[in-house]
XYZ file of N, CA and C in Angstrom:
297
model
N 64.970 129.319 86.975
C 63.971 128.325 86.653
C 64.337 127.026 87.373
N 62.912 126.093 87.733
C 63.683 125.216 88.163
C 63.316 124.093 87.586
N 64.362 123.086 87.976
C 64.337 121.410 87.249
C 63.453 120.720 88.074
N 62.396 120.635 87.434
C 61.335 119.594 88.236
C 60.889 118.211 87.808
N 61.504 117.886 86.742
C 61.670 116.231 86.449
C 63.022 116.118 85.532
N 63.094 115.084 85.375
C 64.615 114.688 84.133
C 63.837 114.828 83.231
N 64.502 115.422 82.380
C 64.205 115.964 80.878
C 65.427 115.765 80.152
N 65.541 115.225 78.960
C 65.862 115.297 77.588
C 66.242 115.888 76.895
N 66.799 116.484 75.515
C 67.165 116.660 74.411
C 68.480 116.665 73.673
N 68.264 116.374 72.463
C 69.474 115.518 71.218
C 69.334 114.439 70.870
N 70.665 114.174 70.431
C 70.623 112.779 69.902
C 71.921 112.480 69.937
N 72.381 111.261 69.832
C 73.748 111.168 69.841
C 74.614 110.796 68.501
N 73.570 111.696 67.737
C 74.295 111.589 66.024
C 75.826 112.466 66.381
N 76.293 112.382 65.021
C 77.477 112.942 64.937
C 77.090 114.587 64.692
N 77.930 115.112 65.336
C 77.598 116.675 65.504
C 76.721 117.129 66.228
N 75.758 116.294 67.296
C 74.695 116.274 68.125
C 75.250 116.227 69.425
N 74.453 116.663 70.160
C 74.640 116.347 72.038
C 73.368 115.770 72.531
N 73.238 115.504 73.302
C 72.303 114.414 74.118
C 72.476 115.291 75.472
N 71.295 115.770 76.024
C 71.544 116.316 77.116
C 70.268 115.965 78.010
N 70.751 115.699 79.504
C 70.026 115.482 80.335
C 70.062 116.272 81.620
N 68.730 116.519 81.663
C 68.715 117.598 83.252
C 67.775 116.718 84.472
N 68.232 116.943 85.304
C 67.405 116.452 86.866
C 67.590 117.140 87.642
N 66.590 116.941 88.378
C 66.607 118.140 89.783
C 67.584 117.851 90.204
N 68.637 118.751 91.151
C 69.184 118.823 91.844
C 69.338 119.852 93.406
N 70.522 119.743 94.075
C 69.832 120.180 95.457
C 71.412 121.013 95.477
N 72.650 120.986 95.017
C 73.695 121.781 95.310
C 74.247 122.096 94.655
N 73.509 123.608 94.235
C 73.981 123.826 92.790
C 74.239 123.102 91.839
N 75.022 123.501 90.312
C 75.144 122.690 89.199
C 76.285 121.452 89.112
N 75.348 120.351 88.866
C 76.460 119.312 89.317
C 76.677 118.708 87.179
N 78.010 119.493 86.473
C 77.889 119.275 85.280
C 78.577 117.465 85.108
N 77.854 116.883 84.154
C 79.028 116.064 83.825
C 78.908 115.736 82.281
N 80.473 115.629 81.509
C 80.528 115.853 80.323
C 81.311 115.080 79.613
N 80.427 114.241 78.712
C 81.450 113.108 78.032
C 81.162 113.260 76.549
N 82.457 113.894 75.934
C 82.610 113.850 74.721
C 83.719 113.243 73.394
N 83.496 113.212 72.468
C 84.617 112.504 71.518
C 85.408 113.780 71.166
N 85.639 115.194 71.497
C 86.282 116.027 71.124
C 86.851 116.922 73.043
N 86.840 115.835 73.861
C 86.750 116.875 74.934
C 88.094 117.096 75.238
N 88.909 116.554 74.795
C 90.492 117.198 75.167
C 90.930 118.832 74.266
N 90.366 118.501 73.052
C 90.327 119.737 72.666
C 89.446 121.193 72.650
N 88.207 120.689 73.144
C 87.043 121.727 73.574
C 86.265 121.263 74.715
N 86.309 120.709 76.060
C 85.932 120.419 76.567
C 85.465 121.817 77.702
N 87.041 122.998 77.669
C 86.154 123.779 77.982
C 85.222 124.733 78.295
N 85.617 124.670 76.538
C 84.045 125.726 76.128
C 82.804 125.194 75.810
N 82.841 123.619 76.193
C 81.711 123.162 75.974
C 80.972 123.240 77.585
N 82.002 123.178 78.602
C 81.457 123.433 80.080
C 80.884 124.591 80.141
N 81.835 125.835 78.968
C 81.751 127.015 79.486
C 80.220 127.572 78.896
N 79.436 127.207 77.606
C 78.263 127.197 77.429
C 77.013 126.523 77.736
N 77.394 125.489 78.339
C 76.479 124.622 78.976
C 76.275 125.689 79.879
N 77.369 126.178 81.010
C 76.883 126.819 82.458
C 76.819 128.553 82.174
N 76.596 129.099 80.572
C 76.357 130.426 80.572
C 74.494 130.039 80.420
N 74.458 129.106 79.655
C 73.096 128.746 78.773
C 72.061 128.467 80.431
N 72.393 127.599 81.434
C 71.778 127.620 82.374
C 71.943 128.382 83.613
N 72.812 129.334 83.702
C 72.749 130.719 84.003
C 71.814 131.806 83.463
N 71.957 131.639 82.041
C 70.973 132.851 81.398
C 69.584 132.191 81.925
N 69.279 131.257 81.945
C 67.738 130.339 82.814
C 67.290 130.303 84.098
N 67.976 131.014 84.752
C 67.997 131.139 85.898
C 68.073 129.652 86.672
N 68.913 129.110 85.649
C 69.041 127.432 86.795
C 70.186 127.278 88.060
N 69.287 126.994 89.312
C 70.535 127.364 89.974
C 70.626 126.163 91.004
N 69.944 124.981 90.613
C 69.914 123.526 91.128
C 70.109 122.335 90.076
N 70.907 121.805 89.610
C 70.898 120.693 88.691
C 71.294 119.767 88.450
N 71.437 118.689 88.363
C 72.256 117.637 87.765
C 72.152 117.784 86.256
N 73.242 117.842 85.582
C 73.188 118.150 83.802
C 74.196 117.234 83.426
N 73.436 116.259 82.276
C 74.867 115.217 81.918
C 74.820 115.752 80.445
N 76.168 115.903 80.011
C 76.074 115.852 78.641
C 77.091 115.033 77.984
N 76.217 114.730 76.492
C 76.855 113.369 75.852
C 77.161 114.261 74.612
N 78.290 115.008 73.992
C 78.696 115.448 73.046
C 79.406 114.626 71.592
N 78.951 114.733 70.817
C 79.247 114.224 69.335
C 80.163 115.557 68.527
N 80.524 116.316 68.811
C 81.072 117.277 68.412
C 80.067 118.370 67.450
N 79.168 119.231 68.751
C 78.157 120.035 68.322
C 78.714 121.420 68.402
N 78.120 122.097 67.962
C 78.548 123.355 67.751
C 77.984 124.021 68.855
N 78.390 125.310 69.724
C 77.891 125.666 70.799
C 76.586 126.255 70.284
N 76.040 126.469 68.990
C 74.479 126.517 69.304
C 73.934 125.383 69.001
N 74.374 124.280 68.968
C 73.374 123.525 69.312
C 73.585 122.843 70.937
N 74.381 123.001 71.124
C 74.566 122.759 72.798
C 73.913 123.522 73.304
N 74.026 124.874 72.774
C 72.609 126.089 73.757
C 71.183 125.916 73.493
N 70.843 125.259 72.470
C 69.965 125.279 71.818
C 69.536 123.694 72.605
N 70.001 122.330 72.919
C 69.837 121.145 73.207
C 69.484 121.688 74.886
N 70.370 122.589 75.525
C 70.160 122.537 77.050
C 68.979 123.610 77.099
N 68.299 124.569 76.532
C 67.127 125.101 76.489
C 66.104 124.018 76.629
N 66.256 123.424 75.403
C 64.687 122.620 75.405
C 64.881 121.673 76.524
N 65.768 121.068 76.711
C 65.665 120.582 77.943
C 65.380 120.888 79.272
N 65.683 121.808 79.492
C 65.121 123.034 80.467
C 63.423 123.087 80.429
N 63.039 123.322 79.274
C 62.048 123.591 79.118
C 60.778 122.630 78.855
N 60.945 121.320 78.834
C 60.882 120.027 78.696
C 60.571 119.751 80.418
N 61.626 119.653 81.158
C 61.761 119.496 82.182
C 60.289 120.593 83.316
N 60.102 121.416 82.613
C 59.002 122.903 83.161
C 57.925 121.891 82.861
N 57.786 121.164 81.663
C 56.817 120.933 80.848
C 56.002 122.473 79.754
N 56.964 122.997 79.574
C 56.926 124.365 79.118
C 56.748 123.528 77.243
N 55.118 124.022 76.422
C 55.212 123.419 75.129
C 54.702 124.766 74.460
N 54.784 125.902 74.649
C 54.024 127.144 73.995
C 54.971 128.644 74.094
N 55.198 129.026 73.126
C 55.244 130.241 73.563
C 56.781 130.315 73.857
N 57.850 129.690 73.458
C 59.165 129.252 74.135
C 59.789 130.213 74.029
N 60.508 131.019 74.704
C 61.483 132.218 74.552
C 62.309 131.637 74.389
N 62.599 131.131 72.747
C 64.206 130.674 72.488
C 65.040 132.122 72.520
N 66.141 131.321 72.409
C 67.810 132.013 71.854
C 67.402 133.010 72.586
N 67.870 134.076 71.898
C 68.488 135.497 72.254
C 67.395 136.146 73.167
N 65.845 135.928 73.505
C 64.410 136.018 73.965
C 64.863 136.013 75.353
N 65.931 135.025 75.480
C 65.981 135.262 77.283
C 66.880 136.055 77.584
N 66.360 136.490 78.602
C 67.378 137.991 79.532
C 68.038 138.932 78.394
Protein backbone atom coordinates (compact mmCIF):
# COMPACT_ATOMS: atom_id res chain seq x y z
CA UNK A 1 0.00 0.00 0.00
CA UNK A 2 1.09 3.26 -0.46
CA UNK A 3 1.60 6.55 1.71
CA UNK A 4 0.05 9.25 -0.18
CA UNK A 5 -0.28 12.08 2.38
CA UNK A 6 0.90 12.37 6.25
CA UNK A 7 -1.53 10.77 8.24
CA UNK A 8 -2.07 10.44 11.93
CA UNK A 9 -3.10 8.30 14.75
CA UNK A 10 -3.00 8.25 18.85
CA UNK A 11 -2.49 10.32 21.30
CA UNK A 12 0.18 10.97 23.50
CA UNK A 13 -1.70 9.84 26.69
CA UNK A 14 -0.01 7.50 28.88
CA UNK A 15 -0.09 4.01 27.43
CA UNK A 16 -0.79 5.60 23.91
CA UNK A 17 1.47 6.15 20.76
CA UNK A 18 1.12 8.95 18.40
CA UNK A 19 2.02 7.82 15.08
CA UNK A 20 2.84 9.52 11.95
CA UNK A 21 3.23 8.33 8.33
CA UNK A 22 4.49 10.33 5.09
CA UNK A 23 5.35 9.40 1.86
CA UNK A 24 8.52 8.35 1.43
CA UNK A 25 10.99 7.44 -1.47
CA UNK A 26 13.75 4.82 0.27
CA UNK A 27 12.20 2.42 1.84
CA UNK A 28 11.16 2.62 5.63
CA UNK A 29 12.74 5.47 7.22
CA UNK A 30 11.49 4.49 11.19
CA UNK A 31 11.97 7.00 13.88
CA UNK A 32 11.12 6.24 17.52
CA UNK A 33 10.88 8.24 20.62
CA UNK A 34 9.74 6.71 23.65
CA UNK A 35 9.62 6.93 27.66
CA UNK A 36 10.22 3.07 27.86
CA UNK A 37 12.73 2.72 24.85
CA UNK A 38 15.80 1.41 26.60
CA UNK A 39 13.84 -1.34 27.76
CA UNK A 40 11.49 -2.17 24.70
CA UNK A 41 12.56 -0.16 22.11
CA UNK A 42 13.11 -3.20 20.14
CA UNK A 43 10.07 -4.74 19.92
CA UNK A 44 8.48 -1.68 19.51
CA UNK A 45 10.67 -1.24 16.05
CA UNK A 46 10.06 -4.81 15.65
CA UNK A 47 6.05 -4.32 15.34
CA UNK A 48 5.90 -1.15 13.89
CA UNK A 49 7.98 -2.81 10.72
CA UNK A 50 5.95 -6.37 10.90
CA UNK A 51 2.53 -4.15 11.04
CA UNK A 52 3.76 -2.16 7.80
CA UNK A 53 5.07 -5.12 6.15
CA UNK A 54 1.83 -7.05 6.64
CA UNK A 55 0.44 -3.55 4.50
CA UNK A 56 2.36 -3.91 1.97
CA UNK A 57 4.23 -0.54 2.88
CA UNK A 58 7.31 -0.41 1.19
CA UNK A 59 8.03 3.58 1.04
CA UNK A 60 7.76 5.62 4.31
CA UNK A 61 8.71 8.00 6.65
CA UNK A 62 7.03 6.64 10.15
CA UNK A 63 7.66 8.67 13.39
CA UNK A 64 6.59 7.23 16.45
CA UNK A 65 5.90 8.94 19.79
CA UNK A 66 5.42 6.03 22.41
CA UNK A 67 3.83 6.47 25.99
CA UNK A 68 4.31 2.92 26.83
CA UNK A 69 1.56 1.10 24.54
CA UNK A 70 1.07 -2.24 24.25
CA UNK A 71 2.04 -3.78 20.83
CA UNK A 72 -1.67 -3.87 19.92
CA UNK A 73 -2.13 -0.72 20.18
CA UNK A 74 0.98 0.21 18.28
CA UNK A 75 -0.46 -2.26 15.51
CA UNK A 76 -3.60 -1.05 15.85
CA UNK A 77 -2.31 3.12 15.87
CA UNK A 78 0.03 2.29 12.60
CA UNK A 79 -3.07 0.62 10.67
CA UNK A 80 -5.30 3.49 10.92
CA UNK A 81 -2.74 5.54 10.02
CA UNK A 82 -2.02 3.75 7.03
CA UNK A 83 -5.33 3.87 6.28
CA UNK A 84 -6.02 7.51 7.01
CA UNK A 85 -3.18 8.30 4.87
CA UNK A 86 -5.27 5.99 1.63
CA UNK A 87 -8.10 8.11 2.85
CA UNK A 88 -9.51 4.56 3.29
CA UNK A 89 -13.10 5.33 5.79
CA UNK A 90 -15.23 1.95 4.98
CA UNK A 91 -14.94 -1.39 5.10
CA UNK A 92 -11.35 -1.46 7.05
CA UNK A 93 -9.67 -4.85 7.12
CA UNK A 94 -8.52 -4.46 10.66
CA UNK A 95 -6.22 -6.83 12.73
CA UNK A 96 -5.92 -10.26 11.78
CA UNK A 97 -8.22 -9.36 8.08
CA UNK A 98 -4.91 -8.57 6.51
CA UNK A 99 -2.84 -11.20 4.71
Amino acid sequence: MEIKKIAMAGTLESSDAQITVEPGENGIELTIESSVINQYGRQIRKVVLETLERLDVKNARVTVFDKGALDCTLKARVECAVYRSNNMTENLPWGGVIR
